[in-house]
Tab-separated table of C-alpha atoms in Angstrom:
chain	number	residue	atom	x	y	z
X	1	MET	CA	177.891	249.044	-45.492
X	2	ILE	CA	176.279	245.437	-45.761
X	3	ASP	CA	173.736	245.056	-48.429
X	4	HIS	CA	172.234	241.522	-47.060
X	5	ILE	CA	172.699	238.705	-45.195
X	6	GLY	CA	171.761	235.007	-45.338
X	7	ILE	CA	171.201	232.556	-42.821
X	8	GLN	CA	170.252	228.814	-42.790
X	9	VAL	CA	167.175	227.244	-41.323
X	10	THR	CA	165.926	223.939	-40.797
X	11	ASP	CA	162.258	224.654	-41.405
X	12	LEU	CA	161.795	227.337	-43.752
X	13	ASP	CA	157.777	227.549	-43.337
X	14	ARG	CA	158.424	227.691	-39.554
X	15	SER	CA	160.811	230.432	-39.555
X	16	VAL	CA	158.981	232.463	-42.248
X	17	ALA	CA	155.871	232.588	-39.688
X	18	PHE	CA	158.548	233.440	-37.122
X	19	TYR	CA	160.251	236.232	-38.606
X	20	THR	CA	156.884	237.581	-40.445
X	21	GLN	CA	155.585	238.270	-36.983
X	22	ALA	CA	158.885	239.103	-34.969
X	23	LEU	CA	160.193	241.698	-37.502
X	24	ALA	CA	156.890	243.238	-38.108
X	25	PRO	CA	157.157	245.869	-35.303
X	26	LEU	CA	160.484	246.795	-37.099
X	27	GLY	CA	158.653	247.767	-40.403
X	28	TYR	CA	159.966	244.316	-41.835
X	29	ALA	CA	157.802	242.374	-44.210
X	30	LEU	CA	158.474	239.193	-46.319
X	31	VAL	CA	159.243	240.736	-49.705
X	32	MET	CA	160.134	237.379	-51.678
X	33	ARG	CA	160.204	233.699	-51.669
X	34	TRP	CA	161.807	231.848	-54.300
X	35	GLN	CA	162.261	228.113	-53.936
X	36	GLN	CA	163.892	227.461	-50.556
X	37	PHE	CA	164.521	230.929	-49.742
X	38	ALA	CA	162.512	233.777	-48.366
X	39	GLY	CA	163.391	237.366	-48.330
X	40	PHE	CA	162.311	240.115	-45.563
X	41	GLY	CA	163.004	243.843	-45.913
X	42	VAL	CA	161.902	247.285	-45.647
X	43	ALA	CA	160.281	249.128	-48.927
X	44	GLY	CA	160.243	245.974	-51.025
X	45	LYS	CA	164.086	245.460	-51.067
X	46	PRO	CA	165.004	242.042	-49.354
X	47	ASP	CA	168.167	242.595	-47.032
X	48	PHE	CA	167.459	239.644	-44.465
X	49	TRP	CA	167.271	236.435	-46.189
X	50	ILE	CA	166.656	232.801	-44.512
X	51	GLY	CA	167.162	229.451	-46.599
X	52	THR	CA	166.553	225.699	-46.032
X	53	GLY	CA	169.721	224.160	-44.918
X	54	LYS	CA	171.510	222.883	-42.010
X	55	PRO	CA	172.985	225.544	-39.870
X	56	ALA	CA	176.304	225.134	-39.123
X	57	ASP	CA	176.468	227.363	-36.266
X	58	LYS	CA	174.126	229.771	-34.336
X	59	ILE	CA	174.560	233.610	-35.516
X	60	HIS	CA	173.661	236.808	-34.212
X	61	VAL	CA	171.798	239.349	-36.114
X	62	ALA	CA	170.694	242.757	-34.652
X	63	PHE	CA	167.843	244.768	-36.098
X	64	ARG	CA	168.079	248.629	-35.750
X	65	ALA	CA	164.634	249.855	-34.174
X	66	GLY	CA	163.124	253.205	-34.231
X	67	GLY	CA	162.744	253.257	-30.752
X	68	ARG	CA	162.573	251.789	-27.423
X	69	ALA	CA	158.889	250.845	-27.917
X	70	ASP	CA	159.856	249.014	-31.121
X	71	VAL	CA	162.238	246.976	-29.311
X	72	ARG	CA	159.685	246.080	-26.665
X	73	ALA	CA	157.050	245.351	-29.454
X	74	PHE	CA	159.598	243.207	-31.450
X	75	PHE	CA	160.154	241.285	-28.183
X	76	GLY	CA	156.850	240.467	-27.527
X	77	ALA	CA	155.878	239.491	-31.040
X	78	ALA	CA	159.413	237.237	-31.260
X	79	ILE	CA	158.053	235.588	-28.155
X	80	ALA	CA	154.568	235.073	-29.187
X	81	ALA	CA	155.634	233.649	-32.353
X	82	GLY	CA	157.559	230.681	-30.559
X	83	GLY	CA	160.853	232.498	-29.910
X	84	THR	CA	162.774	231.878	-26.660
X	85	ASP	CA	163.667	234.791	-24.183
X	86	ASN	CA	167.451	235.436	-24.375
X	87	GLY	CA	167.496	238.618	-22.719
X	88	GLY	CA	164.315	240.885	-22.337
X	89	PRO	CA	164.341	244.517	-23.255
X	90	GLY	CA	166.419	246.983	-21.409
X	91	VAL	CA	169.227	249.077	-21.199
X	92	ARG	CA	173.006	247.381	-21.485
X	93	GLU	CA	175.396	249.727	-20.350
X	94	VAL	CA	178.148	247.151	-20.944
X	95	TYR	CA	177.857	248.398	-24.659
X	96	HIS	CA	177.388	252.515	-24.000
X	97	PRO	CA	174.623	253.997	-21.811
X	98	ASN	CA	172.016	254.425	-24.509
X	99	TYR	CA	172.101	250.940	-25.757
X	100	TYR	CA	168.444	249.586	-25.528
X	101	GLY	CA	167.878	246.065	-26.669
X	102	ALA	CA	166.108	242.825	-26.577
X	103	PHE	CA	167.332	239.441	-27.549
X	104	VAL	CA	165.407	236.163	-28.705
X	105	LEU	CA	166.473	232.865	-30.050
X	106	ASP	CA	164.682	231.788	-33.269
X	107	PRO	CA	163.254	228.476	-33.923
X	108	ASP	CA	166.845	227.417	-34.970
X	109	GLY	CA	168.633	228.846	-31.839
X	110	HIS	CA	169.842	231.890	-33.704
X	111	ASN	CA	170.251	234.792	-31.460
X	112	VAL	CA	167.956	237.752	-32.930
X	113	GLU	CA	167.971	241.271	-31.411
X	114	ALA	CA	166.323	244.646	-31.807
X	115	VAL	CA	168.343	247.524	-30.619
X	116	CYS	CA	167.968	251.185	-30.183
X	117	HIS	CA	170.922	253.430	-29.687
X	118	ASP	CA	169.010	256.872	-29.077
X	119	ALA	CA	169.028	258.484	-25.589
X	120	TYR	CA	165.928	257.957	-23.455
X	121	LEU	CA	163.767	261.006	-23.748
X	122	GLY	CA	161.138	260.062	-21.065
């Protein structure tokens, strides 16, 4: 089980603003900011960190959503925060029949996803 992950961003303030807005529908909030790092998490425990640096490569990170509405809310919030559409909310049957996700590129081009694996109940 992964305890936390960190990625590099070129502009910490811009990325803090982006992730604060984009991750709010998933229950994530800015938990800690220290020097050139910021940690986001749920219930006071940061598990997603961003830090000022030069991103070597673009990464992909997926956040688990509580339902399809949360995936749609994430996508709307991330786009409103300045993210770039990289695949709107929808079923991705190539992964499995209940895979419902949305993809957004953050300000540095990292591929950020919200995903729900639950069966659609109407």
